[in-house]
Amino acid sequence: QVQLEESGGGSVQAGGSLRLSCVYSGGDPYKKYYWYWFRQAPGKEREEVAMLYDGSTILYEDSVKGRFTISQDNAKNTLYLQMSSLKPEDTAKYYCAAGVTLFQRGFEWSVPPYWGQGTQVVVSS
């Protein structure tokens, strides 16, 4: 069981920056986890924003490439999402998540089993 808790959301003007944090605990020390940031805007499907595996394998959703950076500090048990050049379309509730399999959109079995409660990000134009 992995417990996750996000923080760092807020309201910002377009072009601004925010850093989201996700403190995690628990989990199996002998397993390697895929760490994710997802987001969900009102009326839209949840989408994967970024993924980090084994400290160096990183994937980003196309719309955030070059603007968002996912990172992890294992000493602090914290996952980060640095968001820059924010746009109004980035407005959503952001969730961190973890699992032992790679999430593949359209395959329900691959949805990460562990989720935080989310943190709201609002970007105004």
PDB file of C-alpha atoms in Angstrom:
ATOM      1  CA  GLN A   1       0.000   0.000   0.000  1.00  0.00           C
ATOM      2  CA  VAL A   2       1.373   3.401  -1.000  1.00  0.00           C
ATOM      3  CA  GLN A   3      -0.008   6.573   0.551  1.00  0.00           C
ATOM      4  CA  LEU A   4       0.263   9.779  -1.438  1.00  0.00           C
ATOM      5  CA  GLU A   5      -0.489  13.380  -0.560  1.00  0.00           C
ATOM      6  CA  GLU A   6      -0.223  16.290  -2.977  1.00  0.00           C
ATOM      7  CA  SER A   7       0.306  19.957  -2.254  1.00  0.00           C
ATOM      8  CA  GLY A   8       1.351  23.094  -4.072  1.00  0.00           C
ATOM      9  CA  GLY A   9      -1.677  23.836  -6.179  1.00  0.00           C
ATOM     10  CA  GLY A  10      -3.123  27.297  -6.429  1.00  0.00           C
ATOM     11  CA  SER A  11      -4.129  30.105  -8.742  1.00  0.00           C
ATOM     12  CA  VAL A  12      -1.665  31.682 -11.132  1.00  0.00           C
ATOM     13  CA  GLN A  13      -1.769  33.872 -14.201  1.00  0.00           C
ATOM     14  CA  ALA A  14      -0.923  32.528 -17.624  1.00  0.00           C
ATOM     15  CA  GLY A  15       2.820  32.347 -18.097  1.00  0.00           C
ATOM     16  CA  GLY A  16       3.414  31.731 -14.429  1.00  0.00           C
ATOM     17  CA  SER A  17       4.856  28.755 -12.610  1.00  0.00           C
ATOM     18  CA  LEU A  18       3.893  26.352  -9.858  1.00  0.00           C
ATOM     19  CA  ARG A  19       5.591  23.396  -8.265  1.00  0.00           C
ATOM     20  CA  LEU A  20       3.450  20.518  -7.108  1.00  0.00           C
ATOM     21  CA  SER A  21       4.723  18.132  -4.469  1.00  0.00           C
ATOM     22  CA  CYS A  22       3.572  14.640  -3.606  1.00  0.00           C
ATOM     23  CA  VAL A  23       4.812  13.077  -0.398  1.00  0.00           C
ATOM     24  CA  TYR A  24       4.584   9.310  -0.418  1.00  0.00           C
ATOM     25  CA  SER A  25       4.946   6.565   2.158  1.00  0.00           C
ATOM     26  CA  GLY A  26       4.524   2.832   2.451  1.00  0.00           C
ATOM     27  CA  GLY A  27       5.046   0.564  -0.500  1.00  0.00           C
ATOM     28  CA  ASP A  28       7.256  -2.469  -0.979  1.00  0.00           C
ATOM     29  CA  PRO A  29      10.964  -1.544  -0.805  1.00  0.00           C
ATOM     30  CA  TYR A  30      11.785  -4.453  -3.118  1.00  0.00           C
ATOM     31  CA  LYS A  31       9.524  -3.246  -5.911  1.00  0.00           C
ATOM     32  CA  LYS A  32      10.139  -0.510  -8.430  1.00  0.00           C
ATOM     33  CA  TYR A  33       7.228   1.823  -8.940  1.00  0.00           C
ATOM     34  CA  TYR A  34       6.031   3.895 -11.830  1.00  0.00           C
ATOM     35  CA  TRP A  35       5.299   7.383 -10.522  1.00  0.00           C
ATOM     36  CA  TYR A  36       2.755   9.563 -12.273  1.00  0.00           C
ATOM     37  CA  TRP A  37       1.114  12.912 -12.403  1.00  0.00           C
ATOM     38  CA  PHE A  38      -2.388  12.941 -13.840  1.00  0.00           C
ATOM     39  CA  ARG A  39      -4.856  15.764 -14.195  1.00  0.00           C
ATOM     40  CA  GLN A  40      -8.563  16.073 -14.717  1.00  0.00           C
ATOM     41  CA  ALA A  41     -10.383  19.187 -15.814  1.00  0.00           C
ATOM     42  CA  PRO A  42     -14.148  19.596 -15.334  1.00  0.00           C
ATOM     43  CA  GLY A  43     -16.056  17.704 -17.994  1.00  0.00           C
ATOM     44  CA  LYS A  44     -12.922  16.087 -19.355  1.00  0.00           C
ATOM     45  CA  GLU A  45     -11.325  12.703 -19.019  1.00  0.00           C
ATOM     46  CA  ARG A  46      -8.434  12.183 -16.688  1.00  0.00           C
ATOM     47  CA  GLU A  47      -5.145  12.369 -18.572  1.00  0.00           C
ATOM     48  CA  GLU A  48      -1.621  11.342 -17.782  1.00  0.00           C
ATOM     49  CA  VAL A  49       0.697  14.321 -17.632  1.00  0.00           C
ATOM     50  CA  ALA A  50       4.055  12.799 -16.750  1.00  0.00           C
ATOM     51  CA  MET A  51       5.649   9.546 -15.673  1.00  0.00           C
ATOM     52  CA  LEU A  52       8.898   8.728 -13.928  1.00  0.00           C
ATOM     53  CA  TYR A  53      10.376   5.255 -13.546  1.00  0.00           C
ATOM     54  CA  ASP A  54      13.581   4.102 -11.943  1.00  0.00           C
ATOM     55  CA  GLY A  55      14.830   7.626 -11.590  1.00  0.00           C
ATOM     56  CA  SER A  56      15.547   8.224 -15.228  1.00  0.00           C
ATOM     57  CA  THR A  57      12.813   6.977 -17.544  1.00  0.00           C
ATOM     58  CA  ILE A  58      10.524   9.928 -18.099  1.00  0.00           C
ATOM     59  CA  LEU A  59       7.543  10.483 -20.350  1.00  0.00           C
ATOM     60  CA  TYR A  60       5.443  13.603 -20.856  1.00  0.00           C
ATOM     61  CA  GLU A  61       2.116  14.240 -22.464  1.00  0.00           C
ATOM     62  CA  ASP A  62       2.715  16.209 -25.663  1.00  0.00           C
ATOM     63  CA  SER A  63       1.018  19.409 -24.531  1.00  0.00           C
ATOM     64  CA  VAL A  64       3.317  19.821 -21.517  1.00  0.00           C
ATOM     65  CA  LYS A  65       6.655  18.881 -23.090  1.00  0.00           C
ATOM     66  CA  GLY A  66       9.198  21.605 -22.551  1.00  0.00           C
ATOM     67  CA  ARG A  67       7.050  23.267 -19.880  1.00  0.00           C
ATOM     68  CA  PHE A  68       6.655  20.651 -17.128  1.00  0.00           C
ATOM     69  CA  THR A  69       9.354  18.680 -15.358  1.00  0.00           C
ATOM     70  CA  ILE A  70       8.793  15.612 -13.218  1.00  0.00           C
ATOM     71  CA  SER A  71      11.386  14.738 -10.606  1.00  0.00           C
ATOM     72  CA  GLN A  72      11.788  12.783  -7.422  1.00  0.00           C
ATOM     73  CA  ASP A  73      13.737  13.168  -4.198  1.00  0.00           C
ATOM     74  CA  ASN A  74      13.962   9.714  -2.645  1.00  0.00           C
ATOM     75  CA  ALA A  75      15.566  11.080   0.511  1.00  0.00           C
ATOM     76  CA  LYS A  76      12.438  13.148   1.097  1.00  0.00           C
ATOM     77  CA  ASN A  77      10.000  10.588  -0.331  1.00  0.00           C
ATOM     78  CA  THR A  78       8.647  13.305  -2.550  1.00  0.00           C
ATOM     79  CA  LEU A  79       7.591  13.466  -6.182  1.00  0.00           C
ATOM     80  CA  TYR A  80       7.521  16.868  -7.869  1.00  0.00           C
ATOM     81  CA  LEU A  81       5.966  18.447 -10.900  1.00  0.00           C
ATOM     82  CA  GLN A  82       7.524  21.768 -11.847  1.00  0.00           C
ATOM     83  CA  MET A  83       5.134  23.597 -14.137  1.00  0.00           C
ATOM     84  CA  SER A  84       6.239  26.635 -16.110  1.00  0.00           C
ATOM     85  CA  SER A  85       4.714  28.762 -18.848  1.00  0.00           C
ATOM     86  CA  LEU A  86       1.320  27.763 -17.574  1.00  0.00           C
ATOM     87  CA  LYS A  87      -1.680  28.131 -19.840  1.00  0.00           C
ATOM     88  CA  PRO A  88      -5.391  28.379 -19.030  1.00  0.00           C
ATOM     89  CA  GLU A  89      -5.832  24.915 -20.526  1.00  0.00           C
ATOM     90  CA  ASP A  90      -3.592  23.547 -17.756  1.00  0.00           C
ATOM     91  CA  THR A  91      -6.366  24.304 -15.291  1.00  0.00           C
ATOM     92  CA  ALA A  92      -7.313  21.012 -13.645  1.00  0.00           C
ATOM     93  CA  LYS A  93      -7.078  18.989 -10.498  1.00  0.00           C
ATOM     94  CA  TYR A  94      -3.700  17.312 -10.416  1.00  0.00           C
ATOM     95  CA  TYR A  95      -3.136  13.914  -8.890  1.00  0.00           C
ATOM     96  CA  CYS A  96      -0.043  11.921  -8.160  1.00  0.00           C
ATOM     97  CA  ALA A  97      -0.302   8.183  -8.548  1.00  0.00           C
ATOM     98  CA  ALA A  98       1.870   5.097  -8.304  1.00  0.00           C
ATOM     99  CA  GLY A  99       1.828   1.525  -9.497  1.00  0.00           C
ATOM    100  CA  VAL A 100       4.062  -1.338 -10.505  1.00  0.00           C
ATOM    101  CA  THR A 101       2.940  -1.456 -14.109  1.00  0.00           C
ATOM    102  CA  LEU A 102       3.188   1.040 -16.934  1.00  0.00           C
ATOM    103  CA  PHE A 103      -0.086   2.871 -17.487  1.00  0.00           C
ATOM    104  CA  GLN A 104      -1.460   2.403 -20.966  1.00  0.00           C
ATOM    105  CA  ARG A 105      -4.441   4.504 -21.930  1.00  0.00           C
ATOM    106  CA  GLY A 106      -7.396   2.331 -22.814  1.00  0.00           C
ATOM    107  CA  PHE A 107      -6.254  -0.564 -20.654  1.00  0.00           C
ATOM    108  CA  GLU A 108      -8.099  -0.345 -17.372  1.00  0.00           C
ATOM    109  CA  TRP A 109      -5.954  -3.005 -15.750  1.00  0.00           C
ATOM    110  CA  SER A 110      -2.933  -0.717 -16.059  1.00  0.00           C
ATOM    111  CA  VAL A 111      -4.455   2.185 -14.103  1.00  0.00           C
ATOM    112  CA  PRO A 112      -2.231   2.867 -11.086  1.00  0.00           C
ATOM    113  CA  PRO A 113      -3.804   1.557  -7.878  1.00  0.00           C
ATOM    114  CA  TYR A 114      -2.475   4.249  -5.564  1.00  0.00           C
ATOM    115  CA  TRP A 115      -3.672   7.856  -5.741  1.00  0.00           C
ATOM    116  CA  GLY A 116      -3.512  11.032  -3.771  1.00  0.00           C
ATOM    117  CA  GLN A 117      -6.489  13.258  -3.107  1.00  0.00           C
ATOM    118  CA  GLY A 118      -5.461  15.824  -5.700  1.00  0.00           C
ATOM    119  CA  THR A 119      -4.526  19.487  -5.691  1.00  0.00           C
ATOM    120  CA  GLN A 120      -6.285  22.162  -7.729  1.00  0.00           C
ATOM    121  CA  VAL A 121      -4.464  24.317 -10.261  1.00  0.00           C
ATOM    122  CA  VAL A 122      -6.203  27.328 -11.793  1.00  0.00           C
ATOM    123  CA  VAL A 123      -4.519  29.311 -14.553  1.00  0.00           C
ATOM    124  CA  SER A 124      -6.162  32.581 -15.520  1.00  0.00           C
ATOM    125  CA  SER A 125      -5.641  34.407 -18.794  1.00  0.00           C
TER     126      SER A 125
END
